[in-house]
Tab-separated table of C-alpha atoms in Angstrom:
chain	number	residue	atom	x	y	z
A	1	UNK	CA	-8.140	125.212	190.287
A	2	UNK	CA	-10.683	125.835	193.091
A	3	UNK	CA	-12.250	122.567	194.283
A	4	UNK	CA	-16.007	122.329	194.411
A	5	UNK	CA	-17.671	119.730	196.657
A	6	UNK	CA	-21.236	118.620	196.166
A	7	UNK	CA	-22.772	117.550	199.450
A	8	UNK	CA	-25.150	114.525	199.510
A	9	UNK	CA	-28.490	114.637	201.229
A	10	UNK	CA	-27.169	113.084	204.337
A	11	UNK	CA	-24.614	115.827	204.783
A	12	UNK	CA	-27.101	118.517	204.033
A	13	UNK	CA	-29.438	117.130	206.618
A	14	UNK	CA	-26.762	116.842	209.255
A	15	UNK	CA	-25.584	120.411	208.551
A	16	UNK	CA	-29.132	121.598	209.041
A	17	UNK	CA	-29.737	119.755	212.324
A	18	UNK	CA	-26.342	120.606	213.701
A	19	UNK	CA	-26.673	124.331	212.727
A	20	UNK	CA	-30.110	124.878	214.144
A	21	UNK	CA	-29.419	122.722	217.288
A	22	UNK	CA	-26.316	124.693	218.055
A	23	UNK	CA	-28.256	127.981	218.219
A	24	UNK	CA	-31.185	126.454	220.093
A	25	UNK	CA	-28.995	124.841	222.767
A	26	UNK	CA	-26.943	127.970	223.226
A	27	UNK	CA	-30.097	130.066	223.791
A	28	UNK	CA	-31.387	127.438	226.245
A	29	UNK	CA	-28.019	127.810	228.046
A	30	UNK	CA	-28.292	131.438	228.153
A	31	UNK	CA	-25.720	132.240	225.622
A	32	UNK	CA	-26.700	134.892	223.139
A	33	UNK	CA	-25.548	134.019	219.633
A	34	UNK	CA	-23.504	136.749	217.819
A	35	UNK	CA	-25.693	138.995	215.911
A	36	UNK	CA	-23.228	140.036	213.204
A	37	UNK	CA	-24.971	139.539	209.858
A	38	UNK	CA	-23.132	137.505	207.251
A	39	UNK	CA	-24.731	138.209	203.888
A	40	UNK	CA	-28.169	138.755	205.242
A	41	UNK	CA	-28.303	135.391	207.011
A	42	UNK	CA	-29.487	134.816	210.642
A	43	UNK	CA	-27.276	132.890	213.078
A	44	UNK	CA	-28.900	129.490	212.410
A	45	UNK	CA	-28.412	130.030	208.633
A	46	UNK	CA	-24.830	130.968	209.251
A	47	UNK	CA	-24.215	127.916	211.376
A	48	UNK	CA	-25.802	125.676	208.833
A	49	UNK	CA	-23.480	127.155	206.105
A	50	UNK	CA	-20.569	126.655	208.431
A	51	UNK	CA	-21.376	122.970	208.923
A	52	UNK	CA	-21.805	122.564	205.132
A	53	UNK	CA	-18.279	123.927	204.713
A	54	UNK	CA	-16.953	121.557	207.381
A	55	UNK	CA	-18.610	118.605	205.606
A	56	UNK	CA	-17.222	119.683	202.327
A	57	UNK	CA	-13.680	119.956	203.694
A	58	UNK	CA	-14.023	116.490	205.424
A	59	UNK	CA	-15.251	115.037	202.071
A	60	UNK	CA	-12.374	116.645	200.042
A	61	UNK	CA	-9.673	115.481	202.523
A	62	UNK	CA	-11.253	112.140	203.137
A	63	UNK	CA	-11.294	112.637	206.869
A	64	UNK	CA	-13.893	112.299	209.686
A	65	UNK	CA	-16.928	114.629	209.337
A	66	UNK	CA	-17.592	117.390	211.801
A	67	UNK	CA	-18.997	116.617	215.242
A	68	UNK	CA	-21.565	118.631	217.261
A	69	UNK	CA	-20.111	121.096	219.749
A	70	UNK	CA	-22.615	122.771	221.980
A	71	UNK	CA	-20.700	125.861	223.015
A	72	UNK	CA	-17.311	125.955	221.362
A	73	UNK	CA	-14.955	123.788	219.362
A	74	UNK	CA	-11.870	125.576	220.817
A	75	UNK	CA	-10.702	126.583	217.326
A	76	UNK	CA	-10.565	123.096	215.734
A	77	UNK	CA	-13.476	122.014	213.473
A	78	UNK	CA	-11.704	119.059	211.856
A	79	UNK	CA	-8.514	117.026	212.077
A	80	UNK	CA	-6.190	115.861	209.303
A	81	UNK	CA	-3.998	113.427	211.202
A	82	UNK	CA	-2.602	115.622	214.033
A	83	UNK	CA	-3.257	118.906	212.171
A	84	UNK	CA	-6.054	120.921	213.486
A	85	UNK	CA	-8.212	122.732	210.917
A	86	UNK	CA	-10.531	125.684	211.429
A	87	UNK	CA	-13.020	125.858	208.583
A	88	UNK	CA	-14.293	129.224	207.800
A	89	UNK	CA	-17.254	130.034	205.643
A	90	UNK	CA	-17.721	133.570	204.227
A	91	UNK	CA	-19.669	135.613	201.656
A	92	UNK	CA	-16.507	137.617	201.077
A	93	UNK	CA	-13.364	136.438	199.408
A	94	UNK	CA	-11.508	136.924	202.619
A	95	UNK	CA	-10.361	134.661	205.461
A	96	UNK	CA	-11.514	136.533	208.641
A	97	UNK	CA	-10.745	136.190	212.261
A	98	UNK	CA	-11.732	138.593	215.004
A	99	UNK	CA	-8.032	138.735	216.229
A	100	UNK	CA	-4.899	136.749	216.038
A	101	UNK	CA	-5.625	134.768	219.197
A	102	UNK	CA	-8.915	133.542	217.604
A	103	UNK	CA	-6.760	131.453	215.167
A	104	UNK	CA	-6.105	128.393	217.392
A	105	UNK	CA	-5.793	125.713	214.868
A	106	UNK	CA	-2.724	124.792	212.761
A	107	UNK	CA	-4.448	125.843	209.535
A	108	UNK	CA	-7.637	127.544	208.355
A	109	UNK	CA	-9.515	126.729	205.205
A	110	UNK	CA	-11.822	129.285	203.580
A	111	UNK	CA	-14.963	128.039	201.954
A	112	UNK	CA	-17.856	129.621	200.124
A	113	UNK	CA	-21.348	128.106	199.729
A	114	UNK	CA	-22.208	128.747	196.050
A	115	UNK	CA	-25.491	126.742	195.721
A	116	UNK	CA	-27.470	125.128	198.458
A	117	UNK	CA	-25.329	121.954	198.222
A	118	UNK	CA	-22.131	123.117	196.469
A	119	UNK	CA	-19.221	124.430	198.495
A	120	UNK	CA	-16.119	125.947	197.050
A	121	UNK	CA	-12.829	125.417	198.947
A	122	UNK	CA	-11.165	128.715	198.196
A	123	UNK	CA	-7.777	128.028	199.877
A	124	UNK	CA	-5.974	127.675	203.088
A	125	UNK	CA	-3.260	129.197	205.308
A	126	UNK	CA	-1.219	128.176	208.284
A	127	UNK	CA	-1.345	130.215	211.498
A	128	UNK	CA	2.150	131.546	211.147
A	129	UNK	CA	1.563	132.808	207.685
A	130	UNK	CA	-1.811	134.304	208.678
A	131	UNK	CA	-0.186	136.328	211.333
A	132	UNK	CA	2.453	137.588	208.804
A	133	UNK	CA	0.007	138.491	206.064
A	134	UNK	CA	-3.209	139.669	207.826
A	135	UNK	CA	-4.361	143.208	207.649
A	136	UNK	CA	-6.890	145.052	209.771
A	137	UNK	CA	-10.340	145.717	208.315
A	138	UNK	CA	-13.614	146.953	209.891
A	139	UNK	CA	-16.855	145.832	208.414
A	140	UNK	CA	-18.804	148.063	210.818
A	141	UNK	CA	-18.583	145.995	213.958
A	142	UNK	CA	-15.042	146.448	215.006
A	143	UNK	CA	-11.638	145.686	213.378
A	144	UNK	CA	-11.022	142.156	212.152
A	145	UNK	CA	-7.885	140.483	210.837
A	146	UNK	CA	-8.169	139.437	207.218
A	147	UNK	CA	-6.173	137.711	204.464
A	148	UNK	CA	-7.663	138.040	200.910
A	149	UNK	CA	-8.467	134.898	198.984
A	150	UNK	CA	-5.806	135.501	196.417
A	151	UNK	CA	-3.174	135.263	199.144
A	152	UNK	CA	-4.273	131.750	200.383
A	153	UNK	CA	-2.594	128.530	199.264
A	154	UNK	CA	-4.415	126.284	196.891
A	155	UNK	CA	-6.084	123.223	198.351
A	156	UNK	CA	-4.075	120.696	196.555
A	157	UNK	CA	-0.972	121.834	198.605
A	158	UNK	CA	-2.717	121.074	201.941
A	159	UNK	CA	-2.066	117.378	202.342
A	160	UNK	CA	1.683	117.618	201.780
A	161	UNK	CA	1.950	120.609	204.206
A	162	UNK	CA	-0.199	118.873	206.857
A	163	UNK	CA	1.889	115.700	206.564
A	164	UNK	CA	5.042	117.670	207.256
A	165	UNK	CA	3.364	119.468	210.090
A	166	UNK	CA	2.175	116.134	211.589
A	167	UNK	CA	5.847	115.071	211.839
A	168	UNK	CA	6.661	118.116	214.050
A	169	UNK	CA	4.402	117.010	216.777
């Protein structure tokens, strides 16, 4: 079963502010946001959806919500104990990284925003398994590493895996 998280108004507002502020601050600092188009959305809209996904994962796992990062989060959006999580939001049913070295967290969780405030948590994968299973795919702006949604683990398996992962640190 794919979990669906309905965000409250406070989470929606925070996602909007964080998403638009990230782009505005990056532009003020002279950093040009990536212009790759995700489902016809501009960079601010993509960031807002990304923050919505992060809030949804935080609510689902009952962990601290995302924090604002001006330039980069160094690959960790959220923390489940000592397990770093990279939350990915996509219009495709694929977990996508530019390259293997872009996957810096212990695990990645794929989300899809279905309605403005409803986020589906499609599944997750650990870094090691991503490197074993990923294939190359080019969407028109260079090859990316992808794992199809059907090859991701179900969300209800994440807490047990993360608890075991925490013991290794």
